[in-house]
PDB file of C-alpha atoms in Angstrom:
ATOM      1  CA  MET A  21      18.553  47.494  82.215  1.00 48.00           C
ATOM      2  CA  SER A  22      22.200  48.007  81.368  1.00 51.00           C
ATOM      3  CA  LEU A  23      23.712  47.636  77.926  1.00 45.00           C
ATOM      4  CA  THR A  24      25.728  44.619  79.151  1.00 48.00           C
ATOM      5  CA  SER A  25      22.571  42.833  80.323  1.00 42.00           C
ATOM      6  CA  ARG A  26      20.792  43.482  77.021  1.00 43.00           C
ATOM      7  CA  THR A  27      23.799  42.312  75.017  1.00 43.00           C
ATOM      8  CA  ALA A  28      24.091  39.115  77.075  1.00 38.00           C
ATOM      9  CA  GLY A  29      20.357  38.459  76.719  1.00 39.00           C
ATOM     10  CA  ALA A  30      20.462  38.963  72.954  1.00 39.00           C
ATOM     11  CA  ALA A  31      23.472  36.669  72.622  1.00 40.00           C
ATOM     12  CA  LEU A  32      21.687  33.977  74.629  1.00 36.00           C
ATOM     13  CA  ALA A  33      18.530  34.315  72.528  1.00 38.00           C
ATOM     14  CA  VAL A  34      20.579  33.762  69.368  1.00 39.00           C
ATOM     15  CA  ALA A  35      22.713  30.911  70.758  1.00 41.00           C
ATOM     16  CA  VAL A  36      19.964  28.693  72.258  1.00 35.00           C
ATOM     17  CA  PRO A  37      18.278  27.674  68.979  1.00 38.00           C
ATOM     18  CA  PHE A  38      21.655  26.720  67.493  1.00 37.00           C
ATOM     19  CA  ALA A  39      22.590  24.730  70.586  1.00 37.00           C
ATOM     20  CA  LEU A  40      19.294  22.823  70.505  1.00 36.00           C
ATOM     21  CA  ALA A  41      19.622  22.164  66.780  1.00 37.00           C
ATOM     22  CA  SER A  42      22.979  20.462  67.352  1.00 37.00           C
ATOM     23  CA  VAL A  43      21.538  17.858  69.769  1.00 37.00           C
ATOM     24  CA  PRO A  44      21.056  14.517  67.967  1.00 37.00           C
ATOM     25  CA  ALA A  45      17.394  13.557  67.623  1.00 38.00           C
ATOM     26  CA  ASP A  46      17.893  10.224  69.398  1.00 40.00           C
ATOM     27  CA  ALA A  47      19.371  11.991  72.450  1.00 38.00           C
ATOM     28  CA  VAL A  48      16.204  13.984  73.115  1.00 42.00           C
ATOM     29  CA  PRO A  49      13.885  12.026  75.437  1.00 46.00           C
ATOM     30  CA  VAL A  50      10.334  11.420  74.314  1.00 49.00           C
ATOM     31  CA  PRO A  51       8.037  13.581  76.444  1.00 53.00           C
ATOM     32  CA  ASP A  52       5.350  11.940  78.539  1.00 55.00           C
ATOM     33  CA  PRO A  53       1.948  12.147  76.883  1.00 62.00           C
ATOM     34  CA  ASP A  54       0.282  13.834  79.853  1.00 76.00           C
ATOM     35  CA  PRO A  55       2.056  15.649  82.695  1.00 78.00           C
ATOM     36  CA  PHE A  56      -0.560  14.388  85.163  1.00 86.00           C
ATOM     37  CA  VAL A  57       0.195  10.739  84.379  1.00 89.00           C
ATOM     38  CA  TRP A  58       2.721  10.709  87.240  1.00 87.00           C
ATOM     39  CA  THR A  59      -0.127  11.485  89.641  1.00 91.00           C
ATOM     40  CA  ASP A  60      -2.125   8.625  88.117  1.00 93.00           C
ATOM     41  CA  LEU A  61       0.870   6.334  88.683  1.00 95.00           C
ATOM     42  CA  THR A  62       1.108   7.117  92.425  1.00 96.00           C
ATOM     43  CA  PRO A  63      -0.873   3.970  93.398  1.00 97.00           C
ATOM     44  CA  THR A  64       1.507   1.919  91.254  1.00 97.00           C
ATOM     45  CA  TYR A  65       4.544   3.295  93.080  1.00 96.00           C
ATOM     46  CA  THR A  66       2.922   2.606  96.427  1.00 97.00           C
ATOM     47  CA  ALA A  67       1.859  -0.934  95.500  1.00 97.00           C
ATOM     48  CA  THR A  68       5.229  -1.956  94.047  1.00 98.00           C
ATOM     49  CA  ALA A  69       7.727  -0.170  96.307  1.00 97.00           C
ATOM     50  CA  ASP A  70       8.371  -3.276  98.436  1.00 97.00           C
ATOM     51  CA  TYR A  71       9.198  -5.277  95.295  1.00 98.00           C
ATOM     52  CA  GLN A  72      12.431  -3.350  94.867  1.00 97.00           C
ATOM     53  CA  TYR A  73      13.639  -6.180  97.093  1.00 96.00           C
ATOM     54  CA  GLU A  74      13.049  -9.025  94.607  1.00 95.00           C
ATOM     55  CA  PRO A  75      12.371 -11.828  97.139  1.00 96.00           C
ATOM     56  CA  PHE A  76       9.254  -9.928  98.323  1.00 97.00           C
ATOM     57  CA  ALA A  77       7.790 -10.181  94.808  1.00 97.00           C
ATOM     58  CA  VAL A  78       8.318 -13.938  94.734  1.00 96.00           C
ATOM     59  CA  THR A  79       6.819 -14.326  98.231  1.00 97.00           C
ATOM     60  CA  ASP A  80       3.792 -12.304  97.104  1.00 97.00           C
ATOM     61  CA  GLY A  81       3.038 -14.642  94.188  1.00 97.00           C
ATOM     62  CA  TYR A  82       5.050 -13.281  91.258  1.00 97.00           C
ATOM     63  CA  THR A  83       6.648 -16.108  89.256  1.00 95.00           C
ATOM     64  CA  ARG A  84      10.365 -15.574  88.892  1.00 89.00           C
ATOM     65  CA  ALA A  85      11.651 -15.396  85.321  1.00 84.00           C
ATOM     66  CA  ASP A  86      14.855 -17.173  84.343  1.00 85.00           C
ATOM     67  CA  THR A  87      15.442 -15.430  81.015  1.00 87.00           C
ATOM     68  CA  CYS A  88      16.018 -11.780  80.286  1.00 86.00           C
ATOM     69  CA  ASP A  89      13.971 -10.405  77.382  1.00 83.00           C
ATOM     70  CA  ARG A  90      16.217  -8.302  75.143  1.00 79.00           C
ATOM     71  CA  THR A  91      15.942  -7.213  71.497  1.00 78.00           C
ATOM     72  CA  SER A  92      17.865  -4.908  69.196  1.00 76.00           C
ATOM     73  CA  GLN A  93      15.508  -2.089  70.336  1.00 80.00           C
ATOM     74  CA  GLY A  94      16.235  -2.585  74.012  1.00 86.00           C
ATOM     75  CA  GLY A  95      15.087  -4.827  76.775  1.00 90.00           C
ATOM     76  CA  ALA A  96      12.199  -5.616  79.036  1.00 92.00           C
ATOM     77  CA  GLY A  97      14.454  -7.426  81.467  1.00 93.00           C
ATOM     78  CA  TYR A  98      13.276 -10.331  83.570  1.00 94.00           C
ATOM     79  CA  GLN A  99       9.480 -10.480  83.489  1.00 95.00           C
ATOM     80  CA  TYR A 100       7.811 -11.670  86.688  1.00 96.00           C
ATOM     81  CA  VAL A 101       4.099 -12.453  86.378  1.00 96.00           C
ATOM     82  CA  LYS A 102       1.406 -12.800  89.023  1.00 97.00           C
ATOM     83  CA  ALA A 103      -1.437 -14.942  87.634  1.00 94.00           C
ATOM     84  CA  ALA A 104      -3.983 -13.303  89.950  1.00 94.00           C
ATOM     85  CA  GLY A 105      -3.221  -9.927  88.351  1.00 95.00           C
ATOM     86  CA  LEU A 106      -3.846 -10.968  84.743  1.00 95.00           C
ATOM     87  CA  GLY A 107      -6.593  -8.848  83.216  1.00 94.00           C
ATOM     88  CA  SER A 108      -6.370  -6.131  85.865  1.00 95.00           C
ATOM     89  CA  LEU A 109      -6.556  -2.505  84.747  1.00 97.00           C
ATOM     90  CA  ASP A 110      -6.107  -1.270  88.310  1.00 97.00           C
ATOM     91  CA  PRO A 111      -3.023   0.990  88.587  1.00 97.00           C
ATOM     92  CA  ALA A 112      -2.242  -0.605  91.962  1.00 97.00           C
ATOM     93  CA  GLU A 113      -2.314  -4.174  90.576  1.00 97.00           C
ATOM     94  CA  PRO A 114       0.108  -4.667  87.693  1.00 98.00           C
ATOM     95  CA  ALA A 115       0.324  -8.326  86.660  1.00 97.00           C
ATOM     96  CA  GLY A 116       4.000  -8.041  85.777  1.00 97.00           C
ATOM     97  CA  LEU A 117       7.188  -6.675  87.269  1.00 97.00           C
ATOM     98  CA  LEU A 118      10.280  -5.942  85.183  1.00 97.00           C
ATOM     99  CA  TYR A 119      13.752  -6.460  86.654  1.00 96.00           C
ATOM    100  CA  GLU A 120      17.282  -5.992  85.350  1.00 95.00           C
ATOM    101  CA  THR A 121      20.609  -7.312  86.587  1.00 91.00           C
ATOM    102  CA  ASP A 122      22.118  -4.852  89.057  1.00 91.00           C
ATOM    103  CA  ALA A 123      25.804  -4.114  89.712  1.00 89.00           C
ATOM    104  CA  GLY A 124      25.963  -6.749  92.463  1.00 90.00           C
ATOM    105  CA  GLY A 125      24.511  -9.522  90.287  1.00 89.00           C
ATOM    106  CA  GLY A 126      21.071  -9.307  91.888  1.00 91.00           C
ATOM    107  CA  ARG A 127      17.889  -7.974  90.372  1.00 94.00           C
ATOM    108  CA  ALA A 128      16.676  -4.379  90.428  1.00 96.00           C
ATOM    109  CA  LEU A 129      13.068  -3.389  89.768  1.00 97.00           C
ATOM    110  CA  VAL A 130      12.882  -1.137  86.698  1.00 97.00           C
ATOM    111  CA  GLY A 131       9.239  -1.185  85.607  1.00 97.00           C
ATOM    112  CA  VAL A 132       5.789  -2.686  85.810  1.00 98.00           C
ATOM    113  CA  GLU A 133       3.459  -4.253  83.284  1.00 97.00           C
ATOM    114  CA  TRP A 134      -0.280  -4.731  82.965  1.00 98.00           C
ATOM    115  CA  ILE A 135      -1.187  -7.880  81.036  1.00 96.00           C
ATOM    116  CA  VAL A 136      -4.591  -8.604  79.475  1.00 96.00           C
ATOM    117  CA  ARG A 137      -5.441 -11.682  77.403  1.00 93.00           C
ATOM    118  CA  ALA A 138      -5.970 -10.888  73.720  1.00 93.00           C
ATOM    119  CA  ASP A 139      -9.440 -11.998  72.685  1.00 80.00           C
ATOM    120  CA  SER A 140      -9.763 -12.849  69.021  1.00 67.00           C
ATOM    121  CA  GLY A 141     -11.019  -9.780  67.226  1.00 69.00           C
ATOM    122  CA  GLY A 142     -10.923  -7.657  70.384  1.00 81.00           C
ATOM    123  CA  THR A 143      -9.376  -4.237  70.601  1.00 89.00           C
ATOM    124  CA  PRO A 144      -6.478  -3.501  72.942  1.00 94.00           C
ATOM    125  CA  PRO A 145      -7.503  -1.898  76.250  1.00 95.00           C
ATOM    126  CA  THR A 146      -6.247   1.501  77.395  1.00 95.00           C
ATOM    127  CA  LEU A 147      -4.870   2.725  80.704  1.00 95.00           C
ATOM    128  CA  PHE A 148      -3.373   6.131  81.564  1.00 94.00           C
ATOM    129  CA  GLY A 149      -4.512   7.282  78.114  1.00 92.00           C
ATOM    130  CA  GLN A 150      -2.233   4.681  76.478  1.00 94.00           C
ATOM    131  CA  SER A 151      -3.276   1.769  74.272  1.00 94.00           C
ATOM    132  CA  PHE A 152      -1.873  -1.614  75.211  1.00 96.00           C
ATOM    133  CA  GLN A 153       0.593  -3.149  72.735  1.00 94.00           C
ATOM    134  CA  GLY A 154       0.336  -6.532  71.115  1.00 92.00           C
ATOM    135  CA  PRO A 155      -0.842  -9.138  70.809  1.00 92.00           C
ATOM    136  CA  MET A 156       2.380 -10.770  71.929  1.00 91.00           C
ATOM    137  CA  THR A 157       3.586 -13.568  74.180  1.00 89.00           C
ATOM    138  CA  VAL A 158       4.796 -13.149  77.736  1.00 89.00           C
ATOM    139  CA  PRO A 159       6.829 -15.866  79.502  1.00 85.00           C
ATOM    140  CA  GLY A 160       4.631 -17.787  81.925  1.00 84.00           C
ATOM    141  CA  VAL A 161       1.338 -16.704  80.330  1.00 90.00           C
ATOM    142  CA  LYS A 162      -0.477 -19.005  77.905  1.00 91.00           C
ATOM    143  CA  GLY A 163      -1.745 -17.496  74.700  1.00 92.00           C
ATOM    144  CA  PRO A 164      -1.453 -14.043  73.185  1.00 94.00           C
ATOM    145  CA  VAL A 165      -1.764 -10.978  75.412  1.00 95.00           C
ATOM    146  CA  TYR A 166      -1.807  -7.199  75.266  1.00 96.00           C
ATOM    147  CA  THR A 167       0.616  -5.403  77.563  1.00 96.00           C
ATOM    148  CA  LEU A 168       1.293  -1.924  78.814  1.00 97.00           C
ATOM    149  CA  ARG A 169       4.682  -1.274  80.374  1.00 97.00           C
ATOM    150  CA  ALA A 170       5.517   1.674  82.596  1.00 97.00           C
ATOM    151  CA  TRP A 171       9.186   2.354  83.328  1.00 97.00           C
ATOM    152  CA  ILE A 172       8.597   3.941  86.724  1.00 96.00           C
ATOM    153  CA  TRP A 173      11.653   2.683  88.587  1.00 97.00           C
ATOM    154  CA  LYS A 174      14.239   3.409  85.862  1.00 96.00           C
ATOM    155  CA  GLU A 175      14.136   6.204  83.330  1.00 94.00           C
ATOM    156  CA  ASN A 176      13.566   5.119  79.757  1.00 95.00           C
ATOM    157  CA  PRO A 177      14.932   7.432  77.050  1.00 94.00           C
ATOM    158  CA  SER A 178      12.377   5.906  74.655  1.00 93.00           C
ATOM    159  CA  GLY A 179       9.487   7.073  76.839  1.00 93.00           C
ATOM    160  CA  LEU A 180       7.609   6.202  79.997  1.00 95.00           C
ATOM    161  CA  PHE A 181       5.281   3.724  78.246  1.00 95.00           C
ATOM    162  CA  ALA A 182       7.663   2.421  75.544  1.00 95.00           C
ATOM    163  CA  LEU A 183       7.703  -1.303  74.928  1.00 94.00           C
ATOM    164  CA  TRP A 184      11.505  -1.566  75.207  1.00 94.00           C
ATOM    165  CA  ASN A 185      14.074   0.239  77.341  1.00 96.00           C
ATOM    166  CA  PRO A 186      17.497   0.520  75.679  1.00 95.00           C
ATOM    167  CA  THR A 187      19.209   0.973  79.059  1.00 94.00           C
ATOM    168  CA  VAL A 188      17.996  -2.284  80.656  1.00 93.00           C
ATOM    169  CA  ALA A 189      20.894  -4.596  81.520  1.00 85.00           C
ATOM    170  CA  CYS A 190      20.848  -8.382  81.331  1.00 83.00           C
ATOM    171  CA  SER A 191      23.579 -10.505  82.876  1.00 75.00           C
TER     172      SER A 191
END
């Protein structure tokens, strides 16, 4: 190894920690809890791929949402719910689809959501090693529910299973 190569390597080894230290904490994405979770989500991708075209979701029984859910922490977008999917913990059968307004004024699929009714005194279910969040309310569903959102069609800087996505756009 030449002296130039060793000098360059040493300089890089010293510079990297300083470069990483200068990145703001909120700019660093939250890592996924398990690298194999993407494999577990394969059936979800397969089952929801056609719903990237929003009219297919409506035709298949998802109730179209008229309001976009947005908070100071981010958004969930337009929540579409399929009553037949409520309570399902099957990766291929999410009860909810999450859409945002796209550049053309239409709706783009950004995530999916599993929705389970919250029994009084019950504990939240888990899926993909994640606990459901709630209880909360979801438009079109009566009573409190637990939900688990997966941002599989649009990256979420807050994390794959975060409740809100700060990059979701509402019209």
